[in-house]
Coordinates of C-alpha atoms and ligand atoms in Angstrom, one line a residue:
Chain J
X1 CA -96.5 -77.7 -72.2
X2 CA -93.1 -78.7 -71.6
X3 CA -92.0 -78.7 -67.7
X4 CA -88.5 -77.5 -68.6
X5 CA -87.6 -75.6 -72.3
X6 CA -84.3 -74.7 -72.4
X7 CA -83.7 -72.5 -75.8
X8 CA -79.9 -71.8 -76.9
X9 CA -78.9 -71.2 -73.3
X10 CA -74.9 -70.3 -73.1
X11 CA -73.4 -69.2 -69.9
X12 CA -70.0 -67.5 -69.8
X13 CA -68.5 -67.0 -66.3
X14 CA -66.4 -64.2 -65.4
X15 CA -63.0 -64.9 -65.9
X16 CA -64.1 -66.3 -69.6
X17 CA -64.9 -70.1 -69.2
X18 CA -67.8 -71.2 -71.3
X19 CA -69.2 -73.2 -69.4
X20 CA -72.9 -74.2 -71.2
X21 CA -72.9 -72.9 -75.2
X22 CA -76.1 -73.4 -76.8
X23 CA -78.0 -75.9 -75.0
X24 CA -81.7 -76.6 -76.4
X25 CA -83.4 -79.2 -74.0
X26 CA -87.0 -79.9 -73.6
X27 CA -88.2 -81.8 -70.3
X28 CA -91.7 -83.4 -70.6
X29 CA -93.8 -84.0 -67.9
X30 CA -93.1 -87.3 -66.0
X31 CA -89.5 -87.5 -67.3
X32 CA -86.7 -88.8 -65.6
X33 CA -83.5 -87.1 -67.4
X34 CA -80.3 -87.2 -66.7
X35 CA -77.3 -85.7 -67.5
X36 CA -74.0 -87.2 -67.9
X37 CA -70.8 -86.0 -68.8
X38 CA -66.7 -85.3 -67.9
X39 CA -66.7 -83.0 -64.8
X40 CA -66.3 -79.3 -65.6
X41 CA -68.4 -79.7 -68.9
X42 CA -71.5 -77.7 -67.2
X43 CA -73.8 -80.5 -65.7
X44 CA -74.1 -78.5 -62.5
X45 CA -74.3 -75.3 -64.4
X46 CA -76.9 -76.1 -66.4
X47 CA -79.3 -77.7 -63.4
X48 CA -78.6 -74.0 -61.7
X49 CA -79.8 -72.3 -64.8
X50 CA -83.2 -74.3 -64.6
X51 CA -83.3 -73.4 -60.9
X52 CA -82.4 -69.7 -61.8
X53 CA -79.6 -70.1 -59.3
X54 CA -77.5 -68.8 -61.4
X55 CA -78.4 -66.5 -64.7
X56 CA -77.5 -67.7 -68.6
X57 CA -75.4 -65.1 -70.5
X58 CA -77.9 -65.9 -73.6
X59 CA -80.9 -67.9 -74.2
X60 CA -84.1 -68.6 -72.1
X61 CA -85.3 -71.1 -69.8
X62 CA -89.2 -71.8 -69.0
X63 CA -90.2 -73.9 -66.0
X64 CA -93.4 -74.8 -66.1
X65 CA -94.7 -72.4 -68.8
X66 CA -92.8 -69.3 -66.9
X67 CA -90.1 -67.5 -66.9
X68 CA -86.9 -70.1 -64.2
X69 CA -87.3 -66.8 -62.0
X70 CA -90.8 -67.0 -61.6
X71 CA -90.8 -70.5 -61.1
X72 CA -88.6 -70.7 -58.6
X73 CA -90.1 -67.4 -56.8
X74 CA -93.8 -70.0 -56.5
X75 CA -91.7 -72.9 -55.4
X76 CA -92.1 -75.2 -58.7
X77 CA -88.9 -77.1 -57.8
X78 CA -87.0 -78.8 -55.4
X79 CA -83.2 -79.3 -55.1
X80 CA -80.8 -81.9 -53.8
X81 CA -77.2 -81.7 -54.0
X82 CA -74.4 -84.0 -53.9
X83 CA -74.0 -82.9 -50.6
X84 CA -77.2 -83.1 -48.1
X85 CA -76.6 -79.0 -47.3
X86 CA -79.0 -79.8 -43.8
X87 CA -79.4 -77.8 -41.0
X88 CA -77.3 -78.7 -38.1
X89 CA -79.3 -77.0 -35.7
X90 CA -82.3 -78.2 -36.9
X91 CA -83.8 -81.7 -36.3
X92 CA -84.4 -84.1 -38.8
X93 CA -88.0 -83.4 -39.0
X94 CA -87.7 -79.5 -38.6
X95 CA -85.4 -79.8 -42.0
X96 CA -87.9 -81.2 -43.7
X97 CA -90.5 -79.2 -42.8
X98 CA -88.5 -75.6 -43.8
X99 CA -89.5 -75.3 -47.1
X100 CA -92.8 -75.9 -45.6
X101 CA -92.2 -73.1 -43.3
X102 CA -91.5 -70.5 -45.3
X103 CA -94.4 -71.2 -47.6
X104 CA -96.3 -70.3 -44.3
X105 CA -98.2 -73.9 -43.7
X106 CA -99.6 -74.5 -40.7
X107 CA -97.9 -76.5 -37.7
X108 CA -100.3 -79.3 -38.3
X109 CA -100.0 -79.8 -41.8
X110 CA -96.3 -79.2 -41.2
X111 CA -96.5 -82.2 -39.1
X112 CA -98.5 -84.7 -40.6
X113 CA -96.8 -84.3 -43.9
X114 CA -93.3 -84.4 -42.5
X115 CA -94.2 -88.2 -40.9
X116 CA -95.8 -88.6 -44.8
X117 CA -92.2 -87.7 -46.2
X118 CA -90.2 -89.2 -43.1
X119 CA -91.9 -92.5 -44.3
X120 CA -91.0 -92.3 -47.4
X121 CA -87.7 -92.0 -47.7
X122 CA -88.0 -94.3 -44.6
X123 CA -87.0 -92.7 -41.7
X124 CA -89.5 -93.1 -39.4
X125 CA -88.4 -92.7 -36.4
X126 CA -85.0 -90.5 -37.2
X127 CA -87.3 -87.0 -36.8
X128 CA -85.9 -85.6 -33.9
X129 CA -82.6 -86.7 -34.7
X130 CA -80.0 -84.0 -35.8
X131 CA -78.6 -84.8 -39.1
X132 CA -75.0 -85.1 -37.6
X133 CA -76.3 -88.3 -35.8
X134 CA -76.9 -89.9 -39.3
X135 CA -75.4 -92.0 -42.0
X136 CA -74.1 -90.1 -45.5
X137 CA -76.9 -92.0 -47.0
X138 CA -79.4 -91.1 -44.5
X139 CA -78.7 -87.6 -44.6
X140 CA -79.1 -87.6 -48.3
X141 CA -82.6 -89.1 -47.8
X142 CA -83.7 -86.3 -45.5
X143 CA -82.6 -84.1 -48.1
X144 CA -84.5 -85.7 -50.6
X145 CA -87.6 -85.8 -48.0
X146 CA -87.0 -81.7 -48.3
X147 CA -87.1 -81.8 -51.7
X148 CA -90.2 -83.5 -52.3
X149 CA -91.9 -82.2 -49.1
X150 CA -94.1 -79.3 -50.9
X151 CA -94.6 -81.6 -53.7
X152 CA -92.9 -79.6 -56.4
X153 CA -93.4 -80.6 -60.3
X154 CA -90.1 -80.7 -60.7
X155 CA -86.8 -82.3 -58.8
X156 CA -83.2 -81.1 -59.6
X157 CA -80.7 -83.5 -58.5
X158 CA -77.2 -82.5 -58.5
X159 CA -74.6 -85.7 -58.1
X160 CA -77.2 -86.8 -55.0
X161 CA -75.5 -90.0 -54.3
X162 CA -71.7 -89.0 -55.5
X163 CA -70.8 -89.4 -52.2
X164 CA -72.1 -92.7 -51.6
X165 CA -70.4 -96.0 -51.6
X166 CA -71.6 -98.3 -54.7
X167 CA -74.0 -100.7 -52.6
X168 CA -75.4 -97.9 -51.1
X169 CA -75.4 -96.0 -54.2
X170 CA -77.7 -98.8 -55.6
X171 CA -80.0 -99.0 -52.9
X172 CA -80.7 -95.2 -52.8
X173 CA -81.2 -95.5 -56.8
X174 CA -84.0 -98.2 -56.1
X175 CA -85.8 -95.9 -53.4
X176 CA -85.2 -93.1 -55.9
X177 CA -87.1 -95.0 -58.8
X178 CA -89.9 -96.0 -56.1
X179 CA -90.4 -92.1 -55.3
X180 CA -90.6 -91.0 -58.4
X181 CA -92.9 -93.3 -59.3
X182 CA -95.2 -92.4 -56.8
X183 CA -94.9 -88.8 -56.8
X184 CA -95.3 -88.1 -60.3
X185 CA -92.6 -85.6 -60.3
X186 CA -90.0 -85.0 -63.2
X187 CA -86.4 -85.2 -62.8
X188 CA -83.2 -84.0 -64.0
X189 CA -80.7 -86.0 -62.7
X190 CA -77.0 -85.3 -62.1
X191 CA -74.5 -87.5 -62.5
X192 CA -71.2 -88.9 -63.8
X193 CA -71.7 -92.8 -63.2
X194 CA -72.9 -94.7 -66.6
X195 CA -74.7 -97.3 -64.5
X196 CA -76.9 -94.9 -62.5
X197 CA -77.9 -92.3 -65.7
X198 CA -78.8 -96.1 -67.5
X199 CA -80.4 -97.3 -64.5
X200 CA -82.8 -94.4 -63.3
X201 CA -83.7 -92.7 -66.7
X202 CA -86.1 -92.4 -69.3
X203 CA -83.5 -89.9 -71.3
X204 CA -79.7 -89.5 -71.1
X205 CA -78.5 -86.0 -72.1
X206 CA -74.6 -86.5 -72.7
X207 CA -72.8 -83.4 -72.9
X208 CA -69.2 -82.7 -73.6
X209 CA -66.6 -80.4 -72.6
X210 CA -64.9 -77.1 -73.6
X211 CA -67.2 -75.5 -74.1
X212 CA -70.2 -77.3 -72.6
X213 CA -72.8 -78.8 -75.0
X214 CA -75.1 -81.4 -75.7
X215 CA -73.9 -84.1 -77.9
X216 CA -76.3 -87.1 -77.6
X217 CA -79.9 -87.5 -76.0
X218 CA -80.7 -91.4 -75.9
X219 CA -83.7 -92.5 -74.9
X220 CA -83.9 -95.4 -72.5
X221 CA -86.3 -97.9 -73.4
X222 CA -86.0 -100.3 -70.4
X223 CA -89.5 -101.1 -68.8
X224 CA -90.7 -100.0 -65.5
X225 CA -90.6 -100.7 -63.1
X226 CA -87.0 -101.6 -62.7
X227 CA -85.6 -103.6 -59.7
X228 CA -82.4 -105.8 -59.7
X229 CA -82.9 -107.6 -62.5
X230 CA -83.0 -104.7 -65.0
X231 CA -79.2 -104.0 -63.9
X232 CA -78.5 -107.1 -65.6
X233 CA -80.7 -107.2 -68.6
X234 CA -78.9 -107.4 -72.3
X235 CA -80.2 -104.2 -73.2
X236 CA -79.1 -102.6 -69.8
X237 CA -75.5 -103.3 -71.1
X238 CA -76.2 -102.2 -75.0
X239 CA -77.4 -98.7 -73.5
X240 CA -74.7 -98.5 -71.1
X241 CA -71.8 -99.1 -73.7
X242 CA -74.0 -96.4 -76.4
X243 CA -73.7 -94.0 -73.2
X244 CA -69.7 -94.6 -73.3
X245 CA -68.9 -94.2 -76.7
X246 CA -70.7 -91.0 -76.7
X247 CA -68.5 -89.9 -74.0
X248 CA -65.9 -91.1 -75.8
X249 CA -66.8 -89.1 -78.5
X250 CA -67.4 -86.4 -77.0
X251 CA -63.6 -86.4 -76.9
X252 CA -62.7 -87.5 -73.4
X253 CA -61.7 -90.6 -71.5
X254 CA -64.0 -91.3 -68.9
X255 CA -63.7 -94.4 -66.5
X256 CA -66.6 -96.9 -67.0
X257 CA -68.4 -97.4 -64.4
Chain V
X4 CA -81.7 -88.1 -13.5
X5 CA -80.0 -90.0 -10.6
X6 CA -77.9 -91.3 -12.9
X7 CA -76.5 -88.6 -14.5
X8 CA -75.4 -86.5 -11.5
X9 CA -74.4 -89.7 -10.6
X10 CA -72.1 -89.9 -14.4
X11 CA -71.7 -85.9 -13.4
X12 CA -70.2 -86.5 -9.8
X13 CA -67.6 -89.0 -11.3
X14 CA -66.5 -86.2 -13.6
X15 CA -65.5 -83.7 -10.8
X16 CA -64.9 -86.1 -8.2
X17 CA -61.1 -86.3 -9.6
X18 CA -60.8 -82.3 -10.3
X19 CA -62.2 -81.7 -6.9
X20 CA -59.3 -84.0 -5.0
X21 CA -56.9 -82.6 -6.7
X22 CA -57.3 -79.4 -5.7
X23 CA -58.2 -80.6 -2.2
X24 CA -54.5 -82.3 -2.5
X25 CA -53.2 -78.8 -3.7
X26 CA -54.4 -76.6 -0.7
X27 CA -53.1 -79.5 1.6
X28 CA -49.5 -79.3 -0.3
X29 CA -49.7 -75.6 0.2
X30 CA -50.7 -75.5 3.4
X31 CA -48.2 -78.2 4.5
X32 CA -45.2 -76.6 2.3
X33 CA -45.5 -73.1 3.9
X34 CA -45.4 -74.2 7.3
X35 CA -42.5 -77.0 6.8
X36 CA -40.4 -74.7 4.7
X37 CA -41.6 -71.4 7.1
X38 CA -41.9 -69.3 4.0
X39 CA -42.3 -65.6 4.6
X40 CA -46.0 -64.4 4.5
X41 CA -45.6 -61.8 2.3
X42 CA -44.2 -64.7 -0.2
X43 CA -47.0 -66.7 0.5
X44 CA -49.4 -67.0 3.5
X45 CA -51.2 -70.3 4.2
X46 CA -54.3 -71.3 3.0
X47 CA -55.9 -71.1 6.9
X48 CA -54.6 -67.5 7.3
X49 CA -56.1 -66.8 4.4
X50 CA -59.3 -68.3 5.0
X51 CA -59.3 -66.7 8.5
X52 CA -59.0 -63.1 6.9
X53 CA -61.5 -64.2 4.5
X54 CA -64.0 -65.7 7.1
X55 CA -63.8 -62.4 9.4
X56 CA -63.7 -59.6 6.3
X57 CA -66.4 -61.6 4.4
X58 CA -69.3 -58.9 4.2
X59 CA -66.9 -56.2 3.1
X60 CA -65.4 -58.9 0.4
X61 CA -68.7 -59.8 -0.9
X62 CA -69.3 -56.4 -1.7
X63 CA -65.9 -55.2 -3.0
X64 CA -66.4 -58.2 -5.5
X65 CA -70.1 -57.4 -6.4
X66 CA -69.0 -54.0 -6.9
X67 CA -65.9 -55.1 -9.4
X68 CA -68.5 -57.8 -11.0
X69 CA -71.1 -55.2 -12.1
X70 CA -67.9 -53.4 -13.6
X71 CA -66.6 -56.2 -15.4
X72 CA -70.6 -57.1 -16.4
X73 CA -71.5 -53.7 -17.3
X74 CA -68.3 -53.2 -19.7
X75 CA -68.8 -57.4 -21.2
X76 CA -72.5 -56.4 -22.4
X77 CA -71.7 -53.1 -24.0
X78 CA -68.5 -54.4 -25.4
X79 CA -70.3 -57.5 -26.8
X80 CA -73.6 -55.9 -27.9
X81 CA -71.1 -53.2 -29.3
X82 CA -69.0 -56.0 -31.3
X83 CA -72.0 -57.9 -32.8
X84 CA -73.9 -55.0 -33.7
X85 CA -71.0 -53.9 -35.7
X86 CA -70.1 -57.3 -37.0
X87 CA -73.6 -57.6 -38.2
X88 CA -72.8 -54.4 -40.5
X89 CA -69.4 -55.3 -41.6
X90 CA -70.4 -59.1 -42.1
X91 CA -73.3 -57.2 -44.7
X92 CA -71.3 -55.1 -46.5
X93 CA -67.6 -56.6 -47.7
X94 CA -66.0 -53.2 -48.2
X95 CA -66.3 -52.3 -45.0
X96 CA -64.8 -55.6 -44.0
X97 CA -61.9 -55.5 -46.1
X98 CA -61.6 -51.7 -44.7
X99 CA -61.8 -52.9 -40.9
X100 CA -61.1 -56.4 -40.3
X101 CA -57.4 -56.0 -40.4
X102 CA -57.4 -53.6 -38.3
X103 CA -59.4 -55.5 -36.1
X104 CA -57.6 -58.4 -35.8
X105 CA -54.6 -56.2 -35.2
X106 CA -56.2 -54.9 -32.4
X107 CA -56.7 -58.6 -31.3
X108 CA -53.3 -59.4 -30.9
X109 CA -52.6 -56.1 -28.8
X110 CA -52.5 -56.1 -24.7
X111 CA -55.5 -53.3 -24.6
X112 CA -55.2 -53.6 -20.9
X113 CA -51.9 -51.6 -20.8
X114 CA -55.0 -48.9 -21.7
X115 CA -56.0 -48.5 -17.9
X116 CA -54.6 -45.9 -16.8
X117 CA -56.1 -43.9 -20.1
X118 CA -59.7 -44.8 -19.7
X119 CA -59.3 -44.2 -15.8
X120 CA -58.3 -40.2 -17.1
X121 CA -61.3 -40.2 -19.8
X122 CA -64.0 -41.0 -16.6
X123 CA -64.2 -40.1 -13.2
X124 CA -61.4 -42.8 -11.7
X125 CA -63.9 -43.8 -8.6
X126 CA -66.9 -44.2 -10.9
X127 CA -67.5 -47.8 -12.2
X128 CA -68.0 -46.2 -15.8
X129 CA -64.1 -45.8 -16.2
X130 CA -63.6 -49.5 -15.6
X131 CA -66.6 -50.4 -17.6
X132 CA -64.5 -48.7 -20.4
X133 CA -61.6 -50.6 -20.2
X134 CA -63.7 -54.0 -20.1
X135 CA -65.6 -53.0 -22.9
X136 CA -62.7 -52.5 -24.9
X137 CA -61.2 -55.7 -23.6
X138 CA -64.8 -57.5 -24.8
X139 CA -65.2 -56.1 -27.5
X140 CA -62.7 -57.0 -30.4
X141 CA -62.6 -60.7 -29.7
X142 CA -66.4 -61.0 -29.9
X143 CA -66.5 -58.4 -33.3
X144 CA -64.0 -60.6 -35.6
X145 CA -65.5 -64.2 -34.0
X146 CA -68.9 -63.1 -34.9
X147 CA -67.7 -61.7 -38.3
X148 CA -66.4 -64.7 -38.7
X149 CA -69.3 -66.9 -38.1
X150 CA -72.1 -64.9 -40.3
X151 CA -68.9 -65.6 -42.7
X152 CA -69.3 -68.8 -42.7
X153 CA -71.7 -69.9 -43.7
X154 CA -71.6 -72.6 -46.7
X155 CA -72.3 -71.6 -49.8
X156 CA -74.8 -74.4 -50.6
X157 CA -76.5 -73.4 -47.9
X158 CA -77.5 -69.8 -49.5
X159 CA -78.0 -71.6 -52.6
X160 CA -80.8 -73.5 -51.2
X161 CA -82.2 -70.5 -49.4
X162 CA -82.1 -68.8 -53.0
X163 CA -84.3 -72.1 -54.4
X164 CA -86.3 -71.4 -51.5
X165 CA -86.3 -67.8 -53.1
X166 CA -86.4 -66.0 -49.3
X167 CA -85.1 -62.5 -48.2
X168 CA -82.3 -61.6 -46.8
X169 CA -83.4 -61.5 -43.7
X170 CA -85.2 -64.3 -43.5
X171 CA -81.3 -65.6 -44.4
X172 CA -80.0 -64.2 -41.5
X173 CA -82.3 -65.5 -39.0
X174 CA -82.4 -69.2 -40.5
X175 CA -78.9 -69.5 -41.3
X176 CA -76.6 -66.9 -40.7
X177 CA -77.3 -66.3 -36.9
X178 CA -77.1 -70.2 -36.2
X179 CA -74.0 -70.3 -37.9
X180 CA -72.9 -67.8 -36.0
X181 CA -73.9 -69.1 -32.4
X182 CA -71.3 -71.3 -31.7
X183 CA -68.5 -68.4 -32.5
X184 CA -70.4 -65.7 -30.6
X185 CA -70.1 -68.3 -27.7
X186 CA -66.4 -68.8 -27.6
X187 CA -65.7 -65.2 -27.6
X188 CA -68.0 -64.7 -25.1
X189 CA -66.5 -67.1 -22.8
X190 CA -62.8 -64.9 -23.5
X191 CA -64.8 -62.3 -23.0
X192 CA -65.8 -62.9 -19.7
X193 CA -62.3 -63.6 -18.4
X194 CA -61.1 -60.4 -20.0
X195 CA -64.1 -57.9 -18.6
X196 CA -62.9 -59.2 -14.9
X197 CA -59.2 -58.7 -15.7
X198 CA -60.0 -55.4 -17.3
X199 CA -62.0 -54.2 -14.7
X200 CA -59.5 -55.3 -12.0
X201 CA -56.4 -54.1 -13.3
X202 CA -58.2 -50.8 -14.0
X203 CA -59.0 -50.6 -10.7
X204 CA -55.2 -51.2 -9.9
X205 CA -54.6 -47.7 -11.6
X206 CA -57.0 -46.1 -9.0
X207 CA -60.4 -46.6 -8.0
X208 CA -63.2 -47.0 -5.7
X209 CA -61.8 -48.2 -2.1
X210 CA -65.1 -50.2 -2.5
X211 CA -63.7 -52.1 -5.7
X212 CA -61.5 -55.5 -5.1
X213 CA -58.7 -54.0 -7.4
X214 CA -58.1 -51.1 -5.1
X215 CA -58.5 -52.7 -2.3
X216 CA -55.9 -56.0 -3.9
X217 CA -53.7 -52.9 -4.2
X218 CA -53.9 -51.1 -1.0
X219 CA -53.5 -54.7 1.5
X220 CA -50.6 -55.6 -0.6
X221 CA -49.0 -52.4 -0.1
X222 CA -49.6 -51.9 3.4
X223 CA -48.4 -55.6 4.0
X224 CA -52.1 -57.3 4.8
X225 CA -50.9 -60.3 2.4
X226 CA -53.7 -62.7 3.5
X227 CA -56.5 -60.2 3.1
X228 CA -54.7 -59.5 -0.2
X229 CA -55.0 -63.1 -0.9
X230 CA -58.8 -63.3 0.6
X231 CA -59.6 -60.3 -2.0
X232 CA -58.3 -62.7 -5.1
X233 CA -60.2 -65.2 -3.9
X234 CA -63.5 -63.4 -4.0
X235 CA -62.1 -62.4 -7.6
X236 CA -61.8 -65.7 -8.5
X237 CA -65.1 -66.7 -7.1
X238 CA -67.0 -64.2 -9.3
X239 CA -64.4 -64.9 -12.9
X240 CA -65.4 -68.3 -12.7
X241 CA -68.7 -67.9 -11.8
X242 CA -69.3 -65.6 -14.8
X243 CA -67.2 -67.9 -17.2
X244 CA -69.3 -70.8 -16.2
X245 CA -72.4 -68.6 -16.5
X246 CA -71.7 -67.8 -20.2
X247 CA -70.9 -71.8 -20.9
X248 CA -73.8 -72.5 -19.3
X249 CA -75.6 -70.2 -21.6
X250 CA -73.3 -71.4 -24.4
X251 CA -75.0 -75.2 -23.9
X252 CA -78.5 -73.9 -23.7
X253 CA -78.4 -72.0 -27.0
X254 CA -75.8 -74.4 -28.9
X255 CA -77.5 -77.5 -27.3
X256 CA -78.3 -78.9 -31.4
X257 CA -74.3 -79.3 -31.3
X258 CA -72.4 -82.8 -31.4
X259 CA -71.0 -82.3 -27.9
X260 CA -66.7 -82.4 -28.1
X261 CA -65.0 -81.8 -25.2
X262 CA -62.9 -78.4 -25.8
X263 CA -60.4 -77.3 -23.8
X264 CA -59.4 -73.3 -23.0
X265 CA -61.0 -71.3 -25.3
Ligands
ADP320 N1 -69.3 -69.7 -60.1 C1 -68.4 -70.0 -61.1 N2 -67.5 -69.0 -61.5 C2 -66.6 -69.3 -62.5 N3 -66.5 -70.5 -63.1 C3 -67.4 -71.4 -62.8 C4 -68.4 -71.2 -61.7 N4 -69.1 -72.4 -61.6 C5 -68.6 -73.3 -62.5 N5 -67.6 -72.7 -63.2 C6 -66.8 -73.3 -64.3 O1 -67.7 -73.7 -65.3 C7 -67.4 -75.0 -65.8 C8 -68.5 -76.0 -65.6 O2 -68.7 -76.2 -64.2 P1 -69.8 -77.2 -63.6 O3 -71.1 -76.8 -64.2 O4 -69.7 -77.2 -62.2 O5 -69.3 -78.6 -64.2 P2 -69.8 -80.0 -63.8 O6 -70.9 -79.9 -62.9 O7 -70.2 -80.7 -65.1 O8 -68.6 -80.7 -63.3 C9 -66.1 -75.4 -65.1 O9 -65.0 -75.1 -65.9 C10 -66.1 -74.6 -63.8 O10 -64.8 -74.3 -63.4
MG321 MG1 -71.0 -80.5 -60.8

């Protein structure tokens, strides 16, 4: 069973734009896919579909063998978006623990797995901070923290570390590797930097624009796990420029990152 | 703890000179330049008609407070209860908000004399009336506002979360919220005391400060005049500092910036 199937999904907003025509995707297990593209060619559309955030005009999308409705109704994913979307009024800790909350947990195993997630993301220490006291980075870590806190199957990732400057970019793309690996989870990843998708993924999905499709899935063969080094690897730079020219063909100019 | 009423002290030290320095300069002016009482008495007379009238000022004020309280909380339970409606449902925004903010911009106080004929003039529930009014369109469109404004990421996430509505407004909207309910509730402390005053310059209670502001002025009793806005002053700032005090407890998550007015 595939954790996402996405089957000739097409989303037309009011107004007209076609944002996502005819997308077939299928998400295994354990994956870490991302998807690249220009901006406006339905990256962030297509991770809202799989969230049923928002609903496809056509087509159908399974999370974890059910309908995206029901599997967002148990709690099967969790989401991060470019921006940290926190709390202010909460602390650090009491973010984390919200989706925990609502799914009714007790205070103690509130508790004890908030230090779990703190320590992760390594912020030990930060839980009754309130997020305005932290870094952009920080922030995006407690975010993440949220995310994984209920230890859903799956992890949508929306442009987490747009925001970020580059060395920070690459730090937080290390500790993202590190968590995935431990957690098990499967992710689609949003982005628009060639460098990350290459970096952090066992699949790139490039998609193109006007009207939004898919127009190459390349498999990233680079061994795990991958540290410094890897950025430099031969083969890091042969995916990277296959990545650009199917931009490129996708018919756009996008910078190379 | 020391320490910070120590940090605290050095923060009103300065304010508390000035005005010190102020009722010096007054007091020195009006006796140098032998202005005319009914101009402007000196601080000392003043404080004399307030030290020897001070059980029958504490009460006229107490007796204008409760006014000005009683028309603040049904004016502001009034406004949110209504903004929580109109916040819901966006027709009946777009069908009242302009009006709303209309009503904002207009001196509601000139409505005195108005509420004073709907009640019985002597009763507090005619200057209640006016203060409501007064209290009650700033704190509507600010708390409109706030449940307004919250970011729409932030529903998104709820929605992943896949939570009611309600649960919505309690986790997100109503914080949101907070910090605008609070700054209309500090103008709408200021303008329940004003309301309730002036109303009670169109007739009221000879136990009321307004009336009695109104009658010493008239009958040429400038100090005790002067002594009354004292007392009025005593219980405007009191309540405004009340509400900020209130504001902090609840809003106490908040990066503290130092605001000023409003
Ligand atoms: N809620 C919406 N209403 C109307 N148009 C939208 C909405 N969300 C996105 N779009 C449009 O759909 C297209 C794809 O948007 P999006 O998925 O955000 O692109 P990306 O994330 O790849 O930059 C864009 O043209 C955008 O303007
Ligand atoms: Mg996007």
């Amino acid at each position: 069973m595939s954790v996402v199937e996405i089957q000739g999904v097409s989303k037309e907003f009011k107004g007209g734009t076609v944002a996502l025509q005819d997308i077939d995707l299928q998400i295994e297990q354990g994956e870490f896919v991302s998807l690249i593209g220009p901006s406006g060619c339905g990256k962030s559309t297509l991770l809202r579909v799989i969230g049923d955030l928002i609903e496809p005009s056509r087509g159908a999308v399974t999370v974890n063998g059910k309908s995206a409705r029901q599997a967002r109704q148990d709690h099967d994913y969790g989401i991060v978006f470019q921006d940290a979307v926190l709390y202010n009024w909460r602390t650090v800790a009491k973010n984390v623990a919200l989706p925990l909350e609502l799914a009714g947990w007790s205070r103690e195993r509130r508790q004890a797995r908030v230090e779990e997630m703190l320590d992760l993301v390594e912020l030990r220490g930060f839980a009754d901070h309130h997020p305005w006291q932290l870094s952009g980075g920080m922030q995006q870590r407690v975010s993440i923290a949220r995310a994984l806190s209920f230890d859903p199957a799956l992890l949508l990732m929306d442009e987490p570390f747009g925001a970020l400057d580059e060395m920070t970019r690459e730090r937080m793309n290390a500790e993202l590797l590190r968590i995935w690996e431990a957690s098990k989870s499967t992710v689609v990843f949003v982005t628009h930097s060639i460098a990350e998708a290459v970096f952090l993924s066992t699949r790139i999905v490039v998609m193109s624009v006007r009207p939004g499709r898919i127009s190459k899935v390349i498999p990233v063969d680079l061994a795990q796990p991958r540290g410094t080094a890897t950025r430099e690897e031969p083969r890091f730079f042969e995916l990277a420029t296959e990545v650009r020219e199917a931009l490129h063909l996708g018919g756009h100019v996008e910078v190379p990152a | 703890m020391t320490a910070s009423i120590g940090r605290r002290s050095a923060e009103w030290l300065p304010a508390l000179g000035v005005l010190v320095a102020m009722i010096g300069l007054w007091e020195g002016l009006v006796k140098a330049l032998h202005v005319k009482r009914f101009l402007l008495p000196a601080p000392d007379a003043i404080w004399r008609a307030f030290a020897s009238n001070q059980s029958l000022l504490w009460r006229a004020g107490w007796w204008t407070f409760q006014e000005a309280f009683g028309g603040f909380a049904i004016g502001c339970i009034a406004g949110i209860l209504l903004a929580v409606v109109v916040a819901r449902f966006d027709l009946l925004g777009h069908a009242l908000m302009p009006y709303a903010i209309a009503a904002n911009a207009v001196p509601i106080v000139a409505f005195a004399p108005i509420t004073n004929a709907w009640f019985n003039p002597l009763d507090k529930s005619s200057k209640m009336a006016i203060a409501a009014v007064l209290c009650f369109f700033p704190v509507f469109v600010n708390v409109v506002r706030g449940l307004r404004s919250v970011k729409p990421q932030q529903l998104e996430l709820m929605r992943s979360y896949a939570v009611g509505e309600l649960t919505v407004f309690r986790l997100v909207r109503v914080p949101t919220a907070l910090p605008y309910l609070f700054t209309a509730l500090r103008v709408a402390s200021v303008l329940a005391m004003i309301g309730a005053i002036v109303g009670e310059y169109y007739g009221g209670s000879l136990d009321s400060l307004g009336a009695n502001i109104e009658q010493d002025a008239s009958l040429f009793q400038f100090e005790r005049a002067w002594a009354e806005i004292v007392i009025a002053c005593i219980f405007g700032i009191g309540f405004y500092l009340a509400v900020a005090a209130a504001e902090r407890f609840a809003t106490r998550w908040q990066p503290r910036i130092e605001t000023s007015g409003s």
